[in-house]
Coordinates of C-alpha atoms in Angstrom, one line a residue:
M1 CA -25.0 -13.7 -15.3
A2 CA -21.7 -15.4 -16.0
L3 CA -19.7 -15.1 -19.2
D4 CA -17.5 -17.9 -20.5
F5 CA -13.9 -16.5 -20.8
N6 CA -12.1 -19.8 -20.9
S7 CA -11.0 -19.4 -24.5
D8 CA -10.3 -15.9 -25.9
R9 CA -10.2 -17.2 -29.4
A10 CA -13.5 -19.0 -29.1
L11 CA -15.1 -15.9 -27.5
S12 CA -13.7 -13.7 -30.2
R13 CA -15.2 -15.8 -32.9
R14 CA -18.6 -15.8 -31.1
A15 CA -18.4 -12.1 -30.6
M16 CA -17.8 -11.5 -34.3
K17 CA -20.9 -13.5 -35.1
A18 CA -23.1 -11.7 -32.6
E19 CA -26.0 -9.5 -33.8
L20 CA -25.6 -5.8 -34.5
L21 CA -28.1 -3.8 -32.5
D22 CA -29.8 -0.8 -34.0
A23 CA -30.5 2.2 -31.7
E24 CA -34.2 1.2 -31.2
T25 CA -33.5 -2.4 -30.2
E26 CA -30.6 -1.3 -28.0
L27 CA -32.9 1.1 -26.2
R28 CA -35.6 -1.5 -25.7
L29 CA -33.2 -4.0 -24.3
A30 CA -31.7 -1.4 -21.9
Y31 CA -35.2 -0.5 -20.6
A32 CA -36.1 -4.2 -20.2
W33 CA -33.0 -4.8 -18.1
R34 CA -33.3 -1.6 -16.0
D35 CA -37.0 -1.7 -15.3
D36 CA -37.8 -5.5 -15.3
R37 CA -34.3 -7.0 -14.6
C38 CA -34.8 -9.2 -17.7
E39 CA -31.6 -11.3 -17.9
E40 CA -32.3 -12.3 -21.5
S41 CA -32.2 -8.6 -22.5
L42 CA -29.0 -8.1 -20.6
H43 CA -27.4 -11.1 -22.3
R44 CA -28.3 -9.8 -25.7
L45 CA -27.0 -6.3 -24.9
I46 CA -23.6 -7.6 -23.6
T47 CA -23.2 -10.2 -26.3
A48 CA -23.8 -7.6 -29.0
Y49 CA -21.0 -5.3 -27.6
M50 CA -18.5 -8.0 -26.6
R51 CA -16.7 -7.4 -29.9
L52 CA -16.2 -3.8 -28.7
A53 CA -14.7 -5.0 -25.4
I54 CA -12.4 -7.5 -27.1
S55 CA -11.2 -4.8 -29.5
M56 CA -10.4 -2.5 -26.6
A57 CA -8.6 -5.3 -24.7
A58 CA -6.4 -6.0 -27.7
K59 CA -5.0 -2.5 -27.5
F60 CA -3.5 -3.3 -24.0
K61 CA -1.6 -6.4 -25.0
R62 CA 1.7 -4.4 -25.1
Y63 CA 1.6 -4.1 -21.3
G64 CA 2.3 -7.8 -21.0
A65 CA -0.9 -9.1 -19.5
P66 CA -2.4 -12.3 -21.0
M67 CA -5.0 -11.6 -23.6
N68 CA -7.5 -13.9 -21.9
D69 CA -7.2 -11.8 -18.7
L70 CA -7.6 -8.6 -20.6
I71 CA -10.8 -9.9 -22.2
Q72 CA -12.2 -11.0 -18.8
E73 CA -11.6 -7.5 -17.4
A74 CA -13.1 -5.9 -20.5
G75 CA -16.2 -8.2 -20.1
L76 CA -16.5 -7.1 -16.4
G77 CA -16.3 -3.5 -17.5
L78 CA -19.0 -4.1 -20.0
M79 CA -21.3 -5.7 -17.4
K80 CA -20.7 -2.7 -15.0
A81 CA -21.7 -0.4 -17.8
A82 CA -24.9 -2.4 -18.4
E83 CA -25.7 -2.2 -14.7
K84 CA -25.3 1.5 -14.5
F85 CA -26.5 2.6 -18.0
D86 CA -29.5 5.0 -18.0
P87 CA -31.3 4.8 -21.3
D88 CA -33.2 8.0 -20.5
R89 CA -30.0 10.1 -21.1
G90 CA -30.2 9.7 -24.9
V91 CA -26.7 8.3 -25.2
R92 CA -25.9 5.1 -27.1
F93 CA -24.9 2.2 -24.9
S94 CA -21.6 1.7 -26.8
T95 CA -20.5 5.3 -26.1
Y96 CA -21.3 4.9 -22.4
A97 CA -19.7 1.4 -22.2
V98 CA -16.3 2.5 -23.6
W99 CA -15.4 4.4 -20.4
W100 CA -16.2 1.4 -18.1
I101 CA -14.4 -1.1 -20.3
K102 CA -11.3 1.1 -20.5
A103 CA -11.3 1.8 -16.8
S104 CA -11.6 -1.9 -15.9
I105 CA -8.7 -2.9 -18.2
Q106 CA -6.5 -0.1 -17.0
D107 CA -7.1 -1.0 -13.4
H108 CA -6.1 -4.6 -14.1
V109 CA -3.0 -3.7 -16.0
M110 CA -1.8 -1.3 -13.2
R111 CA -2.6 -3.8 -10.5
N112 CA -0.5 -6.5 -12.2
W113 CA 2.3 -4.4 -13.6
S114 CA 4.4 -4.7 -10.4
M115 CA 4.2 -6.0 -6.8
V116 CA 4.8 -2.4 -5.8
R117 CA 1.6 -0.4 -6.2
T118 CA 2.0 1.7 -9.3
G119 CA -0.7 4.3 -8.5
S120 CA -4.4 4.7 -8.6
T121 CA -5.1 8.5 -9.0
S122 CA -6.2 9.9 -12.3
S123 CA -2.9 11.7 -12.8
Q124 CA -0.9 8.5 -12.1
K125 CA -3.1 6.5 -14.5
S126 CA -2.7 9.2 -17.2
L127 CA 1.1 9.0 -16.7
F128 CA 1.2 5.2 -16.7
F129 CA -0.6 4.9 -20.1
N130 CA 0.7 8.1 -21.8
L131 CA 4.3 8.7 -20.6
R132 CA 6.1 6.7 -23.2
R133 CA 3.9 8.0 -26.0
V134 CA 4.2 11.6 -25.0
Q135 CA 8.0 11.2 -24.5
A136 CA 8.5 9.7 -27.9
R137 CA 6.5 12.5 -29.6
L138 CA 8.4 15.2 -27.8
E139 CA 11.7 13.6 -28.8
R140 CA 10.6 13.3 -32.4
E141 CA 9.5 17.0 -32.5
A142 CA 12.8 18.1 -30.9
M143 CA 14.8 16.0 -33.3
A144 CA 13.0 17.5 -36.3
E145 CA 13.9 20.9 -35.1
G146 CA 17.5 19.9 -34.4
V147 CA 17.1 20.4 -30.7
T148 CA 18.7 18.1 -28.1
L149 CA 16.6 17.7 -24.9
D150 CA 18.3 16.7 -21.7
R151 CA 16.4 14.4 -19.3
H152 CA 15.4 17.2 -16.9
V153 CA 13.9 19.4 -19.6
L154 CA 12.2 16.4 -21.2
R155 CA 10.6 15.5 -17.9
Q156 CA 9.4 19.0 -17.4
M157 CA 7.8 19.0 -20.9
I158 CA 6.1 15.7 -20.2
A159 CA 4.7 17.0 -16.9
T160 CA 3.3 20.1 -18.6
E161 CA 1.9 18.0 -21.5
V162 CA 0.2 15.5 -19.2
G163 CA -0.7 18.1 -16.6
V164 CA 1.0 16.5 -13.6
P165 CA 3.8 17.5 -11.1
L166 CA 7.4 16.9 -12.2
H167 CA 7.9 14.7 -9.2
D168 CA 5.1 12.3 -10.5
V169 CA 6.9 12.0 -13.8
E170 CA 10.2 11.2 -12.2
M171 CA 8.6 8.6 -9.9
M172 CA 6.7 6.9 -12.7
E173 CA 9.8 6.8 -14.9
G174 CA 11.5 4.8 -12.2
R175 CA 8.7 2.4 -11.8
L176 CA 8.4 1.8 -15.5
S177 CA 12.1 1.4 -16.1
G178 CA 12.3 -2.2 -15.0
S179 CA 10.2 -5.1 -13.8
D180 CA 10.3 -6.9 -10.5
F181 CA 12.9 -9.6 -9.9
S182 CA 13.2 -12.3 -7.2
L183 CA 15.6 -11.9 -4.3
N184 CA 16.2 -15.6 -4.6
A185 CA 17.7 -15.1 -8.1
T186 CA 21.5 -15.7 -8.3
Q187 CA 23.8 -12.8 -9.0
S188 CA 25.6 -14.8 -11.7
S189 CA 24.8 -17.6 -14.1
E190 CA 26.8 -20.1 -12.1
D191 CA 24.9 -22.7 -10.2
E192 CA 26.7 -21.8 -7.0
G193 CA 26.2 -18.1 -7.4
R194 CA 25.2 -16.1 -4.4
E195 CA 21.5 -15.1 -4.2
W196 CA 20.6 -11.4 -4.0
I197 CA 18.9 -11.9 -0.7
D198 CA 22.3 -12.9 0.8
T199 CA 23.5 -9.3 0.2
L200 CA 20.8 -7.8 2.5
E201 CA 22.1 -6.8 5.9
D202 CA 20.6 -8.6 8.9
D203 CA 19.5 -5.8 11.2
S204 CA 18.4 -8.2 14.0
D205 CA 20.4 -8.5 17.2
Q206 CA 23.3 -11.0 16.9
A207 CA 23.8 -13.7 19.5
E208 CA 26.7 -12.0 21.1
Q209 CA 24.7 -8.7 21.5
T210 CA 21.8 -10.6 23.0
V211 CA 23.9 -12.3 25.6
E212 CA 25.6 -9.0 26.5
A213 CA 22.2 -7.2 26.8
N214 CA 20.8 -10.0 29.0
H215 CA 23.9 -10.0 31.2
D216 CA 23.7 -6.2 31.7
T217 CA 20.0 -6.3 32.4
E218 CA 20.5 -9.0 35.1
T219 CA 23.4 -7.0 36.6
L220 CA 21.3 -3.8 36.9
R221 CA 18.5 -5.8 38.4
Q222 CA 20.8 -7.2 41.1
W223 CA 22.1 -3.7 41.9
L224 CA 18.6 -2.3 42.3
L225 CA 17.5 -5.1 44.5
T226 CA 20.6 -4.5 46.7
A227 CA 19.8 -0.8 46.9
L228 CA 16.2 -1.6 47.9
T229 CA 17.3 -3.7 50.8
A230 CA 18.7 -0.5 52.3
L231 CA 15.2 0.9 52.7
N232 CA 12.6 0.2 55.3
E233 CA 9.3 -1.4 54.5
R234 CA 7.4 1.9 54.0
E235 CA 10.1 3.4 51.8
R236 CA 10.2 0.2 49.6
F237 CA 6.4 0.4 49.2
I238 CA 6.6 4.0 48.0
V239 CA 9.4 3.3 45.6
R240 CA 7.6 0.3 44.2
E241 CA 4.4 2.2 43.7
R242 CA 6.1 5.3 42.2
K243 CA 8.7 3.7 40.0
L244 CA 8.1 0.0 39.5
R245 CA 4.4 -0.1 38.5
E246 CA 3.4 0.1 34.8
E247 CA 1.2 3.0 35.8
P248 CA 2.9 4.9 38.7
R249 CA 0.6 6.0 41.5
T250 CA 0.3 9.7 42.5
L251 CA 1.6 11.1 45.7
E252 CA -2.0 11.9 46.7
S253 CA -3.3 8.3 46.4
L254 CA -0.3 7.0 48.4
G255 CA -0.9 9.6 51.1
N256 CA -4.6 8.5 51.4
E257 CA -3.6 4.9 51.8
L258 CA -0.8 5.6 54.3
N259 CA -2.7 8.3 56.2
L260 CA 0.0 10.8 55.3
S261 CA -0.1 14.2 53.6
K262 CA 1.0 14.4 50.0
E263 CA 4.0 16.5 51.0
R264 CA 5.1 13.9 53.6
V265 CA 4.9 11.1 51.0
R266 CA 7.1 13.3 48.7
Q267 CA 9.7 13.7 51.5
L268 CA 9.8 10.0 52.2
E269 CA 10.2 9.3 48.5
A270 CA 13.1 11.7 48.3
A271 CA 14.8 10.2 51.3
A272 CA 14.4 6.7 49.9
F273 CA 15.9 7.8 46.6
A274 CA 18.8 9.4 48.4
K275 CA 19.6 6.1 50.2
M276 CA 19.3 4.1 47.0
R277 CA 21.5 6.6 45.1
K278 CA 24.3 6.2 47.7
S279 CA 24.2 2.5 47.3
L280 CA 24.1 2.6 43.5
E281 CA 27.0 5.1 43.2
K282 CA 29.2 2.3 44.6
E283 CA 28.3 0.1 41.7
S284 CA 27.8 2.2 38.6
R285 CA 26.5 5.7 37.7
E286 CA 24.6 4.1 34.7
V287 CA 21.6 3.3 36.8
L288 CA 21.2 6.7 38.5
G289 CA 18.7 7.7 35.7
F290 CA 16.2 5.3 37.3
L291 CA 15.9 7.7 40.2
A292 CA 15.5 10.9 38.1

């Protein structure tokens, strides 16, 4: 069932005119929806308590979210409550729905507070919505007693009051201290001012570094090819299979293919490396690690 949230004012007016349900009627509608999936009963139940959802949404306007969005989230929370409500528990629907409405609104506020995820655990939610209030109260109480609280002591008191680690308080304070800003914003009010993104260091390889790296790689490649020419065909085969394959072969597998013992293959490999090492030492010692 869809609700029309296009105009929060119009919805508020309709909600204020909706019927007030007594406990008996509310229970009957809840049973009709749960047992018979009667959408008319669901519509009456939600419409009757939409004023409650709107009232709760209004309490979160200070977090900067559009009122229409808050009402939509409150309505979604109300519908979730209706879907999960068990009339056999002996609890009024309004009492049960409050939790779902509040949870839906809080999740929306936290999701949209910042592009950086603010947090989703119960302790982080408690901090997000209570930190400023608890901080203001503690500061008022300290002022009334003539006590000056430094920032560290105040954070410790907040952590104790809310029941969260001190680290969480410090982290949430940082996230609530300022809003996101665009990296394309200028650093000054001048039209030709440099954008903040221009101050970020480019950690990618520069053209000069790329050219030098390509040159060094090609030089090393030529040295290795020259060293390989000093080997006979069997030695080159062993070196290729042992050093140049993505998955080097074992001495045993090469021995089986060449009809040699594993020890003999190892000796041939060592001899081939010795020949290559002598050739490479004439060029540079940087490539000797290849033969380790």
